[in-house]
Amino acid sequence: SRRASRRFRQRAMESVFEPGHAGQSKSLIGEIHLARSEPVSLLQLILQADAAEASIEELGERGIVEFRDLNVGKTAFQRTYAQKLRYLDEQARVVQYIHERIAAEKDALDEEYGGFPVGEEIFPRAVADVSVQATDAVEGEQDGGRRGPLSKLAVAGMSDDELSLHLEETEQDLRTAHSSALALARKLTAAKEHAEVLRVVRSFVDGTGRYSAAAAAGASLAAAVAAAESGKAPEEQSLLGGNAGEETDEDDVGAAGPDPEAAWRLSAPSEQTTSFGYVSGVVDSAKRHAFERVLFRATRGNVFVHIDDQGGLGNDDGDDRCVFVAVFASERVRAKLGRIADSFGASRYETGRSLGDRMQLLDDAQSRIHDLERTHAETRSALLRLLHRVSCEVQALEWRVERRKAVFHALNCCNADITRGCLVAEVWCPDIFRVEVHTALRAATKRAGSNVPAIVHVLSTNHTPPTYFVQSKYTAPFQGIVDAYGTPRYREFNPTVFSIVTFPFLFAVMFGDVGHGFMMTMFAAFLVLRERRWERGGAPSQLESAFEARYLLLAMGVFSMFTGLIYNETFAVPIDIFGTKWHYPPGNHSIGAKESGEAYWFGVDPGWALAENKLSFLNSLKMKMSIILGIVHMLLGIACKLSNLVYFRNARDILCEVIPEFFILMSLFGYLVFLIVLKWSTDFTGKVAPSLMDTLIKMFMSPGTVKAEEQLYAGQGAIQVVLILLLVVCVPWLLLPKPFLIKRAHERGFSELEKSNIEESNVKAGEDDDGHGGEFQFGEIMIHQVVHTIEYVLGTVSNTASYLRLWALSLAHAELSEVFWERVLILCASVSHGSAGFVFMVVGFAVWFGLTVGVLMGMESLSASLHALRLHWVEYQNKFYAGDGYAFQPLQLAREPVL
Amino acid sequence: SPLTLARPQYTQPQRVRPLAMASALSELLFFNTNDGYPEAILRGYRSGILTTQDYANLTQCESLDDMKLHLQCTDYGNFLQNEPSPLATTVIHERCLEKLVNDFKYLRAQCYEPLNKFLEYVTIEYMIDNVVLLVNGALHGRDMNELLEKCHPLGMFESMATLCVAQTTEDLYKLVLEDTPLGPYFKDQVKFEDLDEMNIEVIRNTLYKAYLEDFYQFCKKLGGVTAEVMCEILEFEADRRCINITINSFGTELTKDDRRKLFPEIGTLYPEGLLRLGRADDMDGVKAALEGFPVYRGILNDVEYDADKSLEDAFYEHAANLNKLAFMQQLHYGVFYAFVKLKEQEIRNIVWIAECISQQQKTRINQYIPIF
């Protein structure tokens, strides 16, 4: 129903909205830039084909126009510049690849180049160095396709083909360097694994070194293997030893491609049926258990597997690997075990046949490791050098590629007129930028050396223009709050104008405390002072959102100090600035204080702080104050609605909606506000003050009669009857005339404009087309009005009640801070004296301060801002705000690489 | 007479059973406790399935790079971003599959039992295919790593590579499959003997039969809408397999008896249609056997009259329709199965279109099977 009624309002507004002369009617707030979005016109740009790219760049750098897509029906690849974009995508892919490589080596780069940050933050320094020389060089020769040290200027000056070439070369270099480093790393790993396997086999089979104990379980097996081997060794060595040696020498990169079969033949002779053989190698630790299980099953348990994971081996991905030695008795299973090992991705290495062989192999492996380590280190440092150079320019490259892509995406939105050699673009442009558009286009024509200037037409259109506000850094966070609910409709009254004051104020009503307000102000002031530094370099990530909202926080803090002064609370303690106006009888404090007949000059009298009836006094004060603030706030909402209707020249809605709405609010709660103020300003000394609640209830239960002792002013009964009658009249007034007026207008055929507007909005938006487009349906309009009436009348009561949250939150805040003050700080301070007292004092202060910052400054402030937010979004904005516009999103090209 | 075995085809009038109602109610109440989140993710995935409009755009592409450009505008996003031009069809296929697998893995990581078990059932089909692929490859001495790359990533399991060691079916079971979900099917159904090509096909079909029957029972046990939706889909799967087995067995050594043993005993064809299929000697026999089943009669007729359509295509189309219907209901697991199947179909479509484009066969480009 809410949406429906809002849509209805939208139509009503559209019906009177005429694009041409809306800007001419100026009311007082109409002249504030923030109050209504900037007038935006639809411009048609006819760009010469040769100057088109330059024009888009110039416009994009200034960020002043939003391109309308004139090729909505066309798919991405049917558009004019699809080919070009594909070409740029390829460049983007290379940039992406470079980023990936840099990210992969980030740690190593940090280490190598002394913690020199790579990636995002490397650019400023790198460019600072390079651009100094580059600026000198380039300043003279404009637009020279300069190459060399790739600073931003150099990158910007390159043609697309040059850039492609450069990227291609860089990628090729990187890939080569990376793959050779990787290959060397693999070889090194293989060599290390080989050495480790040899060590394990040596200690396990030969029974030496640190592994002998681990192999205790397989000791007899190991001994048997060793025995079989040493027995057989002499005969076999002559046959196969030379062969094995050759292989090792040739295969200088280590057993990168081990030939396991050779090792098998070596390690155990086949004719010896009683001998034991073994298969050894390296397998991923993660697969170790599955591997053992499969080995066990495959041989029906006739295998002994020794696993050693002490070697600290790892693969490329950093997973642990461990050495295994599988000892078996029967030769037949050798091939099978080998295949199983392979299928588990194990690397098997030659282990020689005797102790001597193994010593020899180990020595070889060791020297290979030594060589490889050196070569690897060199390759790595070459790779890192390359990466470091590339990381200096990658930001510029990325900026350039993204920028080009954005330009061609924008060009793809234009209509290409091949025959005339020009492009037709339609852009939304705020009127304040109109002149700048011409400047930009002139600059582009000059830059591209084109003879024919671009032509600019203003088009009249039925499309709703985008909403654009000129923001300052102070107003931006407030506008953000409003936009989070919905972007204002084009030229609609912008609630931000009042939110700038009301938001921090309503927050402060709930957060009123001089001390806490001061802390918040100081924090915000700190953020504001850091502004210059952090706007360029970026705020620390924890403070980022607070930094965005720094002026909001500042206002909230200052307002909190103000309300704190009114409540007279500083960390829950009143400050007796002007001297309390209560008289205390000397000596006995339990006796009630006496009035001096004079009011405290500003805010709440500090004398209330110690009074027993403090709470009932403050509650009554804050409750009434909440209602007054609420009514004023809602009245403001209605005033905004009036301003909108005046602006859009909608007399019908002023008469049929704003006026009854105003009277409904005023006759009920406006009157209550009057009573509150009256009661405050009446002296009831010696009399019983009448209860306002009773007065309001009796106003409806027994209209016209007010008991003499309950009367607040003369003629109260009669006035109340008038108010009730006004209320009773206003409800049908709000409900009935408007639908019938619309109906009559329609029947007379005067609603052409309205109809075309409705149809238009359905055609263009598509999203708010619910299938009842241009047809006039009285029932529907009536239902909308019924819904609106019910919503408004009920809302009058419930929204007013909603403002009582001001009182509730304020009470909670005051009570919490008082509890922390009295029960933590004062209690600790008064527990004992002397050195123990000092300790208590320190601890107590720490606890109190922690609670104040954590609970009050953290949680309480958050909850108070959420409640303030709600009061704005719901209670205030539902009186007038449509919020269904769409934001102006200009093409924005960064002039510099974005850091 | 075999005809006496035929079950009546009409459905019994449903009586309202309190227990069934209670279970339906509890499904309604508690489904979202554990399965709401995965289902929500899945429904999100589902809206990423390419639409007719997307296909219309894809078929207009001139090159694979055009396809990439268009696929970037869909749910596939920049999945081809890091592939250098020119693209190959296989690359597109791999990346599409990779996305499906990633989505599926993510989904599976989010779910509780019994949905997890259900999703495992979905993968078993691919495991069977992978096992057969590997064993077959190993038998022909193909390179293991090459074979592993060809395996469907959804059907990967640990120690899969060890399959190549197996020389006999017993090895196959003892070494590898015992630990996998395929273990039970294998143990109960497959005779231990030496592996040869014929054997492997028989093993594949036997495993499928066991799998389908088991999955069917599992869905039945889950009950509710899941059973309703899944049983229909699985019955069709079973029927399709029976028909395919019969047609493929013509001209091989497979005896009719052995053939009959491979038929899953679920589905609309069971038991009468299967008996008739079991006796068929040629394509006409199959047609005669399926005469009494309007769905299959229709499919066979379609294939006959439409020269461009193969039987396989017709089956795919029907399966896609059934899977689409799964999305019409809520609070059941059928959508998970249907999603994987539809996505597979989508990948087949994309690959088909890509192949047509790269081979300049534009005339046949529209033979893909539209989904939504």
Tab-separated table of N, CA, C and O in Angstrom, chain A residues 75-78 82 86 89-90 93 96 100 290 293-294 297-298 300 336 339-340 343-344, chain B residues 57 60-61 65-66 69-70 81-85 158-159 161-162 165 167 174-175 178-179:
chain	number	residue	atom	x	y	z
A	75	THR	N	23.169	-6.245	-28.821
A	75	THR	CA	23.996	-6.997	-27.888
A	75	THR	C	25.415	-6.450	-27.935
A	75	THR	O	25.766	-5.686	-28.825
A	76	ALA	N	26.192	-6.914	-26.974
A	76	ALA	CA	27.534	-6.356	-26.803
A	76	ALA	C	28.361	-6.435	-28.081
A	76	ALA	O	29.098	-5.513	-28.404
A	77	PHE	N	28.218	-7.544	-28.804
A	77	PHE	CA	29.135	-7.696	-29.941
A	77	PHE	C	28.575	-7.125	-31.238
A	77	PHE	O	29.235	-7.157	-32.264
A	78	GLN	N	27.332	-6.632	-31.179
A	78	GLN	CA	26.787	-6.019	-32.391
A	78	GLN	C	27.123	-4.539	-32.464
A	78	GLN	O	26.819	-3.876	-33.441
A	82	ALA	N	32.810	-3.091	-30.846
A	82	ALA	CA	33.022	-4.387	-30.183
A	82	ALA	C	34.440	-4.894	-30.439
A	82	ALA	O	35.106	-5.395	-29.534
A	86	ARG	N	37.293	-5.769	-27.678
A	86	ARG	CA	37.900	-7.090	-27.547
A	86	ARG	C	39.419	-6.957	-27.490
A	86	ARG	O	40.094	-7.616	-26.720
A	89	ASP	N	40.238	-5.778	-24.153
A	89	ASP	CA	40.085	-6.864	-23.178
A	89	ASP	C	41.348	-7.699	-23.114
A	89	ASP	O	41.756	-8.150	-22.042
A	90	GLU	N	41.934	-7.899	-24.271
A	90	GLU	CA	43.167	-8.663	-24.326
A	90	GLU	C	44.260	-7.933	-23.533
A	90	GLU	O	44.991	-8.538	-22.763
A	93	ARG	N	43.624	-8.389	-19.956
A	93	ARG	CA	44.016	-9.715	-19.485
A	93	ARG	C	45.498	-9.742	-19.122
A	93	ARG	O	45.888	-10.295	-18.100
A	96	GLN	N	46.034	-7.995	-15.942
A	96	GLN	CA	45.582	-8.901	-14.880
A	96	GLN	C	46.663	-9.940	-14.563
A	96	GLN	O	46.958	-10.225	-13.407
A	100	GLU	N	48.650	-10.625	-11.113
A	100	GLU	CA	48.707	-11.938	-10.466
A	100	GLU	C	50.129	-12.312	-10.115
A	100	GLU	O	50.408	-12.795	-9.022
A	290	ALA	N	46.194	-43.204	2.639
A	290	ALA	CA	45.533	-43.910	1.542
A	290	ALA	C	46.547	-44.780	0.811
A	290	ALA	O	46.261	-45.916	0.426
A	293	ARG	N	47.373	-47.872	2.727
A	293	ARG	CA	46.240	-48.793	2.697
A	293	ARG	C	46.211	-49.553	1.372
A	293	ARG	O	46.054	-50.774	1.354
A	294	VAL	N	46.389	-48.813	0.295
A	294	VAL	CA	46.333	-49.471	-1.012
A	294	VAL	C	47.484	-50.450	-1.165
A	294	VAL	O	47.301	-51.566	-1.666
A	297	ARG	N	46.615	-53.564	0.698
A	297	ARG	CA	45.596	-54.374	0.022
A	297	ARG	C	46.157	-55.044	-1.219
A	297	ARG	O	45.876	-56.203	-1.495
A	298	ALA	N	46.955	-54.303	-1.960
A	298	ALA	CA	47.436	-54.824	-3.234
A	298	ALA	C	48.321	-56.036	-3.035
A	298	ALA	O	48.384	-56.919	-3.890
A	300	ARG	N	48.182	-57.975	-0.264
A	300	ARG	CA	47.568	-58.772	0.805
A	300	ARG	C	48.417	-58.730	2.073
A	300	ARG	O	48.685	-59.755	2.697
A	336	LYS	N	53.852	-53.818	-9.657
A	336	LYS	CA	52.573	-53.351	-9.167
A	336	LYS	C	52.761	-52.186	-8.190
A	336	LYS	O	52.102	-51.136	-8.301
A	339	ARG	N	53.629	-49.083	-9.952
A	339	ARG	CA	52.491	-48.414	-10.597
A	339	ARG	C	51.599	-47.717	-9.579
A	339	ARG	O	51.089	-46.621	-9.814
A	340	ILE	N	51.428	-48.385	-8.441
A	340	ILE	CA	50.600	-47.752	-7.403
A	340	ILE	C	51.251	-46.449	-6.956
A	340	ILE	O	50.602	-45.410	-6.833
A	343	SER	N	50.681	-43.838	-9.399
A	343	SER	CA	49.308	-43.352	-9.449
A	343	SER	C	49.013	-42.425	-8.271
A	343	SER	O	48.083	-41.637	-8.331
A	344	PHE	N	49.811	-42.526	-7.236
A	344	PHE	CA	49.635	-41.586	-6.122
A	344	PHE	C	50.474	-40.326	-6.300
A	344	PHE	O	50.648	-39.550	-5.381
B	57	ASN	N	21.177	-14.667	-28.776
B	57	ASN	CA	22.352	-13.821	-28.968
B	57	ASN	C	23.585	-14.638	-29.311
B	57	ASN	O	24.374	-14.261	-30.167
B	60	GLN	N	24.009	-15.806	-32.796
B	60	GLN	CA	24.334	-14.793	-33.793
B	60	GLN	C	25.821	-14.449	-33.829
B	60	GLN	O	26.254	-13.633	-34.634
B	61	CYS	N	26.580	-15.056	-32.914
B	61	CYS	CA	27.995	-14.699	-32.835
B	61	CYS	C	28.732	-15.137	-34.091
B	61	CYS	O	28.388	-16.138	-34.718
B	65	ASP	N	35.266	-15.379	-29.827
B	65	ASP	CA	35.496	-14.191	-29.005
B	65	ASP	C	34.210	-13.404	-28.812
B	65	ASP	O	33.980	-12.815	-27.755
B	66	ASP	N	33.363	-13.417	-29.848
B	66	ASP	CA	32.041	-12.814	-29.685
B	66	ASP	C	31.279	-13.517	-28.571
B	66	ASP	O	30.623	-12.895	-27.741
B	69	LEU	N	32.427	-12.464	-25.296
B	69	LEU	CA	31.916	-11.134	-24.977
B	69	LEU	C	30.489	-11.236	-24.450
B	69	LEU	O	30.110	-10.565	-23.495
B	70	HIS	N	29.717	-12.096	-25.098
B	70	HIS	CA	28.325	-12.189	-24.644
B	70	HIS	C	28.213	-12.946	-23.326
B	70	HIS	O	27.465	-12.548	-22.436
B	81	GLN	N	38.174	-14.672	-18.641
B	81	GLN	CA	38.967	-13.452	-18.660
B	81	GLN	C	40.451	-13.714	-18.904
B	81	GLN	O	41.104	-12.974	-19.606
B	82	ASN	N	40.939	-14.780	-18.279
B	82	ASN	CA	42.380	-14.995	-18.344
B	82	ASN	C	42.808	-15.897	-19.482
B	82	ASN	O	43.918	-16.401	-19.494
B	83	GLU	N	41.894	-16.149	-20.414
B	83	GLU	CA	42.256	-17.000	-21.535
B	83	GLU	C	42.685	-16.114	-22.698
B	83	GLU	O	41.926	-15.256	-23.142
B	84	PRO	N	43.881	-16.330	-23.197
B	84	PRO	CA	44.303	-15.520	-24.337
B	84	PRO	C	43.499	-15.881	-25.586
B	84	PRO	O	43.117	-17.031	-25.771
B	85	SER	N	43.240	-14.869	-26.432
B	85	SER	CA	42.594	-15.156	-27.708
B	85	SER	C	43.646	-15.776	-28.627
B	85	SER	O	44.818	-15.536	-28.434
B	158	GLU	N	39.350	-39.864	-4.196
B	158	GLU	CA	40.730	-40.110	-3.816
B	158	GLU	C	41.205	-41.439	-4.404
B	158	GLU	O	40.410	-42.356	-4.599
B	159	SER	N	42.453	-41.512	-4.655
B	159	SER	CA	43.111	-42.733	-5.123
B	159	SER	C	42.514	-43.249	-6.424
B	159	SER	O	42.562	-44.434	-6.711
B	161	ALA	N	43.547	-42.634	-9.327
B	161	ALA	CA	44.592	-43.003	-10.277
B	161	ALA	C	45.023	-44.454	-10.110
B	161	ALA	O	45.524	-45.074	-11.044
B	162	THR	N	44.818	-44.984	-8.926
B	162	THR	CA	45.243	-46.350	-8.660
B	162	THR	C	44.479	-47.354	-9.512
B	162	THR	O	44.880	-48.503	-9.648
B	165	VAL	N	46.104	-49.729	-11.960
B	165	VAL	CA	46.879	-50.884	-11.527
B	165	VAL	C	46.066	-52.161	-11.710
B	165	VAL	O	46.596	-53.242	-11.922
B	167	GLN	N	44.093	-55.252	-12.715
B	167	GLN	CA	44.061	-56.148	-13.869
B	167	GLN	C	42.755	-56.927	-13.897
B	167	GLN	O	42.288	-57.326	-14.955
B	174	LYS	N	39.036	-54.395	-4.650
B	174	LYS	CA	39.827	-54.430	-3.421
B	174	LYS	C	40.730	-53.212	-3.290
B	174	LYS	O	40.933	-52.683	-2.203
B	175	LEU	N	41.300	-52.803	-4.415
B	175	LEU	CA	42.290	-51.734	-4.336
B	175	LEU	C	41.643	-50.360	-4.141
B	175	LEU	O	42.098	-49.554	-3.352
B	178	GLU	N	36.493	-50.170	-2.923
B	178	GLU	CA	35.903	-50.560	-1.651
B	178	GLU	C	35.613	-49.341	-0.778
B	178	GLU	O	34.610	-49.300	-0.071
B	179	ASP	N	36.488	-48.356	-0.846
B	179	ASP	CA	36.319	-47.174	0.006
B	179	ASP	C	35.357	-46.150	-0.564
B	179	ASP	O	35.028	-45.181	0.102
